[in-house]
Amino acid sequence: MLENGSKLRLSQPELNKNKVQLSKNQKNVKLQGWLKKKSPAILKGWQKRFFMLIENEGCKLVYFEDDKTNSKPKGAFEIQDNILIEQQGEDEFTIKFIGRDLELKAKNDEERKTWIETLEFCKCLSKNLKRKQLSVDEDVSKSKGSTHKKVDLQTTQIVQIEKEKMVNENFQGNKDTQKKSIFQAQQFDDNQILETLGFQQLNQNQMLKSRLVFGCLGKRSKQKMKIYKQRWFILVSAKPLFPEINDDEQVLQQSDINLELDTLIYINQNGNEKQMKRKVYLKLQNCKEIIIKNMQKSSDNGFIFKLNMGDKIYSLMTNSEKDRMKWQKGLNESMKTCREINNNLKIKIQKNINPIIRIYDMEQSLPIRRQKIKEKLELDIQRIELEQNINEQTRFQNQWDLLCCLMLIGQDMIKSIECCIVKDPQRQDIIQEYIDVYHEKICYNISEFWTINNKYLSLNEIQGFATWLFEYQQIILNYIKDVRIRQGITTLLEIYVNRWKQSAERKILVQLEECKTIQIKNRIKTVGAFELFEIIKEIEIVIDEKLNKYFKSKIVMQNIKSVLWQYLEQLYNSVEEQNNNQDFLIGVCNDIETIQEICIRLELIAEQLQENKNQEKIKQKIIGKYQEVLKLVEQEIYNLKQNDDFRQQFQMSLLDLDINKQVLEQFERNVQLMKLIEQSQKSIVERMMSQLQYYYFDSFLNQLDKINNYKRKQIETKIMEDKQIVREFLRKYNLNLQDIFDLIIQLLNSEKEQELIEVFKGLKQYFGRCFTIRTVNVIIEKLRLRKSEVNLKSLSQFDQIIKNMDEEQEYGESTQDVKSQLIEFGQQDTLILQKQDSNSSRTSKTSISKTKVMNIEELITKSQVSIDQSENMSIFEGYVYKKKARQQKLMSKWDYRYVRIRKGYIYWYLEEKSYKCQNKLNIQNVIEVVGKQNKQNKFILRMKDGKEYEFKVDKIEERNMWINGIMNEKRQQDDLQNSRIEAQQVSVNVLNILITNYDQEIIINNNNNLNNKNLNNIQKRKTTLIVGDQNPLELGQTSLKLKKTNSCWRGILVCLGLKKF
């Protein structure tokens, strides 16, 4: 009350002194009091009205005829940032709305100043609210002319609630007042009603009794006259409402009882049995608050409390204050239970954590409360162990019983942590207590069990132990971060693989001794490939039968890659040593089928271990490494089967050379005698043809200066015949003839320098580095002797052409095998080979290819980035076409609307500057956003309720950006909901290791042996280019002198998984 007696209530008494601080710290602005309002009519003058300033999606000024709690508002004005407030005369002020001027008069200047400053503050709040979020709800109480008298239902309910709250400010709930009872004490028999409804067991069960509240209440009728009718109410909650009766930790499930939980149900108990079974349900999940009415100033007989359900208010009355407090307590507890069970995180609550929280909150001292909750949690652990028959004497004797008990303890811990997360606010302190007691107890048992029994566990028990750790890690993953669990799984897997290798070594070596040779499809194959296949099969069997699907570690795949790599390295060494053993070399060629089968098995294993993303790279590396071995093997086979006088056959004149009988037929007989697979036969023939064409061209150059016009026609005819013979020979092996014969004929018939340039380009492209400027000099010199018109000055031009082509080849252009040797043509007596270290040539080739690949990858990366940028662009507001509903289709099917995506909602307006939106959609209710396949510029929103909203834009790129904008906003809202779950990091001491690897010393020794062996192999391996008259086209070979024995396989098995691929 003000000093002058006017009823002015201000919820912020410091508003006049510090408005800035008020705007920062206060959420609500509430002011009410009596003012005089000037009527628009001329004759009515000033009228006394009761005004209230409330918040309802902005500030509203509401006025009444009186200040009674049940009076309805006469009008409401919305306080926006565009209104004007002016002072006029003594104690008068005017609020200028759009279409209406509201003239008011206060009791004195101080009261007027308070109202004006509060209204100005509301204007600021409205302006800030408009900046942050557009108004999206329809409001019928707009301050436009006569519309201010139409007050919506929500505003009416809010002002009634605010009136009662202000009246009850000084009300003390524990004071009983003398009121006449509205119900007679023994008028209704509760047990009879329970029996009629079939709920008689509710009041008999002690657990249900603590969750139950029922009785007769007065419910205000819907009529205008205030009448309370008697109804019988019942409420059953999932958690105890009255812990003093029974404070258990169980959560009642809906399947446990045939009554809807946490729902206030009432019936008309005065009717017959059929009418009594008609129930009305009020879900407390929708209840916003419980309002207690001050009965000291009320004439009602009874004690009233109200349930604000959002869309409706229920007024209920009890006989006594004690009964009202009982119902209030039960309803509040049930509302909390509803919020926890129906949480936004979608966590299923399976335990009542309230008893433990009460124990923790009972004490003020932190050490005492931590000690008490620790004792309580340890008792719970002992209870679980007692139920599983686990005691101190037999705790570490049976692995499976211990792990089963520890899993139950872990599940109980997770249930408790989930209950703490859904609390408001979250109880991180209780979560930490559970981690310190439950989780550390589990880790201690695991560590002790491993320390005692690690030497005696079988492979299946180790595998089961690791599987259990993985399952435990999965259930705590979202709540607890403990690196010891992951380290323990990795250590157990390493120990498992190492012990399996040791146990399987003897068995595999026996198999290798028994399988010295093998004959498949009448083709010779080596023992090594069969041995390798058996090892891979053994690993595959172990994965299928023993390793659980939970093992997703890369260690097993590394083991297999290590075996394959060791085999290929040893095979390469063996080929170099046994280059005269024809059967062995043929067998290596034929092993390609086995290697391909192994790669297929490898892909299946990679899929089981969920590493199929890299399986194609693994296959390519293995095949690539084997191809290196094949090149060496095929060269050795070719050298063995090639006659010593092969080169001498080409020293004769081309006219005297019978290429079919002297070369091809003899070579074909040698190839047919070898039991090679088709792929290796082709490769050998290709090598032979490369050498044949090389010698053929060299023989042609040696006779080029002696060819006159008469011989030229004979030689041209001979070359065409030889070309046809070679073509028929290659057709048997499905190979194509190169154009070397055509190039020789062009060189023979070249008359002009431009023709020579084209021929030189073709020869350079075919022979690669073998064709150098020295070769061109030889050709020009021979042509000059035959044709005087050839100018030696053109050599500079030819020289530049060759250099340019050499530079092009330096950038990684593909060449044939013969191009990898630096050979120069045109020597009459012997062929000149430029000697180079094969190591340097290999290195340069690798670097060239890598440079080219990097350039291609750069282009791909750049284009991919640009594509990703365009694909990731989003639109959050703009004009689109929205499809009309069926009943609205008159002239056009589409509406042109301005759409905005804001804070989890999609709004659309008539135009960009529209104040009120036409509709809004909750993005979290969107199931999917899809673009129409046949119409690329349209997209559809499918909602959870089955509705579909179709939109259309101009281009497909714009459609994709709208879809990205909607999906990005949806992901942000989902992340906002799930962001409340944060796993707590467990502080781990360096010395506190969960699983100690007691086999580490053995593994380290094996690693050292393997590393020493690899170092010796690297030091011994040297590559040289073999230069000789007998085999001028021989590739660089390795000269490693290592014997292939069964001991190498022992080394492979011991070091399984310890060598990186």
PDB file of C-alpha atoms in Angstrom, residues 835-921:
ATOM      1  CA  LYS A 835      75.560 -48.822 -67.121  1.00  0.00           C
ATOM      2  CA  GLN A 836      73.540 -47.596 -64.208  1.00  0.00           C
ATOM      3  CA  ASP A 837      72.904 -48.711 -60.724  1.00  0.00           C
ATOM      4  CA  SER A 838      69.480 -50.324 -60.658  1.00  0.00           C
ATOM      5  CA  ASN A 839      68.832 -48.893 -57.217  1.00  0.00           C
ATOM      6  CA  SER A 840      69.050 -45.351 -58.602  1.00  0.00           C
ATOM      7  CA  SER A 841      66.829 -46.210 -61.568  1.00  0.00           C
ATOM      8  CA  ARG A 842      64.198 -47.727 -59.297  1.00  0.00           C
ATOM      9  CA  THR A 843      64.316 -44.751 -56.998  1.00  0.00           C
ATOM     10  CA  SER A 844      63.899 -42.239 -59.818  1.00  0.00           C
ATOM     11  CA  LYS A 845      61.040 -44.181 -61.299  1.00  0.00           C
ATOM     12  CA  THR A 846      59.252 -44.297 -57.970  1.00  0.00           C
ATOM     13  CA  SER A 847      59.733 -40.599 -57.339  1.00  0.00           C
ATOM     14  CA  ILE A 848      58.479 -39.750 -60.836  1.00  0.00           C
ATOM     15  CA  SER A 849      55.319 -41.790 -60.418  1.00  0.00           C
ATOM     16  CA  LYS A 850      54.696 -40.316 -56.999  1.00  0.00           C
ATOM     17  CA  THR A 851      55.025 -36.800 -58.388  1.00  0.00           C
ATOM     18  CA  LYS A 852      52.423 -37.492 -61.001  1.00  0.00           C
ATOM     19  CA  VAL A 853      50.035 -39.107 -58.530  1.00  0.00           C
ATOM     20  CA  MET A 854      50.392 -36.168 -56.160  1.00  0.00           C
ATOM     21  CA  ASN A 855      49.467 -33.764 -58.970  1.00  0.00           C
ATOM     22  CA  ILE A 856      46.383 -35.776 -59.824  1.00  0.00           C
ATOM     23  CA  GLU A 857      45.427 -36.006 -56.145  1.00  0.00           C
ATOM     24  CA  GLU A 858      45.840 -32.247 -55.811  1.00  0.00           C
ATOM     25  CA  LEU A 859      43.396 -31.669 -58.648  1.00  0.00           C
ATOM     26  CA  ILE A 860      40.962 -34.185 -57.216  1.00  0.00           C
ATOM     27  CA  THR A 861      41.280 -32.648 -53.762  1.00  0.00           C
ATOM     28  CA  LYS A 862      40.703 -29.128 -55.054  1.00  0.00           C
ATOM     29  CA  SER A 863      37.671 -30.149 -57.072  1.00  0.00           C
ATOM     30  CA  GLN A 864      36.352 -32.187 -54.157  1.00  0.00           C
ATOM     31  CA  VAL A 865      36.737 -29.210 -51.811  1.00  0.00           C
ATOM     32  CA  SER A 866      34.792 -26.993 -54.190  1.00  0.00           C
ATOM     33  CA  ILE A 867      32.075 -29.648 -54.489  1.00  0.00           C
ATOM     34  CA  ASP A 868      31.943 -30.082 -50.717  1.00  0.00           C
ATOM     35  CA  GLN A 869      31.698 -26.336 -50.211  1.00  0.00           C
ATOM     36  CA  SER A 870      28.764 -26.097 -52.592  1.00  0.00           C
ATOM     37  CA  GLU A 871      27.109 -29.144 -51.053  1.00  0.00           C
ATOM     38  CA  ASN A 872      27.534 -27.843 -47.486  1.00  0.00           C
ATOM     39  CA  MET A 873      26.051 -24.396 -48.164  1.00  0.00           C
ATOM     40  CA  SER A 874      22.786 -23.733 -46.364  1.00  0.00           C
ATOM     41  CA  ILE A 875      19.842 -21.329 -46.606  1.00  0.00           C
ATOM     42  CA  PHE A 876      18.014 -20.264 -43.452  1.00  0.00           C
ATOM     43  CA  GLU A 877      15.556 -17.728 -44.855  1.00  0.00           C
ATOM     44  CA  GLY A 878      14.154 -16.684 -48.199  1.00  0.00           C
ATOM     45  CA  TYR A 879      11.179 -16.890 -50.539  1.00  0.00           C
ATOM     46  CA  VAL A 880       9.832 -20.294 -51.611  1.00  0.00           C
ATOM     47  CA  TYR A 881       6.657 -21.690 -53.116  1.00  0.00           C
ATOM     48  CA  LYS A 882       4.568 -23.653 -50.606  1.00  0.00           C
ATOM     49  CA  LYS A 883       1.975 -26.086 -51.846  1.00  0.00           C
ATOM     50  CA  LYS A 884      -1.555 -25.357 -50.690  1.00  0.00           C
ATOM     51  CA  ALA A 885      -3.757 -27.811 -48.849  1.00  0.00           C
ATOM     52  CA  ARG A 886      -6.335 -29.606 -50.968  1.00  0.00           C
ATOM     53  CA  GLN A 887      -9.275 -27.606 -49.638  1.00  0.00           C
ATOM     54  CA  GLN A 888      -7.454 -24.342 -50.406  1.00  0.00           C
ATOM     55  CA  LYS A 889      -6.713 -25.020 -54.094  1.00  0.00           C
ATOM     56  CA  LEU A 890      -8.779 -22.511 -56.017  1.00  0.00           C
ATOM     57  CA  MET A 891      -6.836 -20.524 -58.578  1.00  0.00           C
ATOM     58  CA  SER A 892      -3.280 -21.774 -57.936  1.00  0.00           C
ATOM     59  CA  LYS A 893      -1.727 -24.737 -56.201  1.00  0.00           C
ATOM     60  CA  TRP A 894       1.246 -22.758 -54.811  1.00  0.00           C
ATOM     61  CA  ASP A 895       1.603 -19.884 -52.355  1.00  0.00           C
ATOM     62  CA  TYR A 896       4.607 -17.555 -52.525  1.00  0.00           C
ATOM     63  CA  ARG A 897       5.851 -17.295 -48.923  1.00  0.00           C
ATOM     64  CA  TYR A 898       8.848 -15.998 -47.008  1.00  0.00           C
ATOM     65  CA  VAL A 899      10.344 -18.818 -44.878  1.00  0.00           C
ATOM     66  CA  ARG A 900      12.675 -18.490 -41.877  1.00  0.00           C
ATOM     67  CA  ILE A 901      14.479 -21.200 -39.899  1.00  0.00           C
ATOM     68  CA  ARG A 902      15.013 -20.057 -36.308  1.00  0.00           C
ATOM     69  CA  LYS A 903      15.778 -21.843 -33.039  1.00  0.00           C
ATOM     70  CA  GLY A 904      14.348 -25.225 -33.957  1.00  0.00           C
ATOM     71  CA  TYR A 905      11.278 -23.957 -35.854  1.00  0.00           C
ATOM     72  CA  ILE A 906      10.346 -23.279 -39.471  1.00  0.00           C
ATOM     73  CA  TYR A 907       8.142 -20.180 -39.879  1.00  0.00           C
ATOM     74  CA  TRP A 908       6.513 -18.835 -43.016  1.00  0.00           C
ATOM     75  CA  TYR A 909       5.084 -15.354 -43.635  1.00  0.00           C
ATOM     76  CA  LEU A 910       3.138 -13.573 -46.336  1.00  0.00           C
ATOM     77  CA  GLU A 911       6.195 -11.404 -47.045  1.00  0.00           C
ATOM     78  CA  GLU A 912       9.576 -10.579 -45.580  1.00  0.00           C
ATOM     79  CA  LYS A 913       8.317  -7.611 -43.519  1.00  0.00           C
ATOM     80  CA  SER A 914       5.246  -9.388 -42.124  1.00  0.00           C
ATOM     81  CA  TYR A 915       4.873  -9.103 -38.343  1.00  0.00           C
ATOM     82  CA  LYS A 916       2.818 -12.248 -37.763  1.00  0.00           C
ATOM     83  CA  CYS A 917       3.689 -15.651 -39.149  1.00  0.00           C
ATOM     84  CA  GLN A 918       1.073 -17.854 -40.750  1.00  0.00           C
ATOM     85  CA  ASN A 919       2.313 -21.122 -39.261  1.00  0.00           C
ATOM     86  CA  LYS A 920       5.315 -22.795 -37.647  1.00  0.00           C
ATOM     87  CA  LEU A 921       6.769 -26.325 -37.674  1.00  0.00           C
TER      88      LEU A 921
END
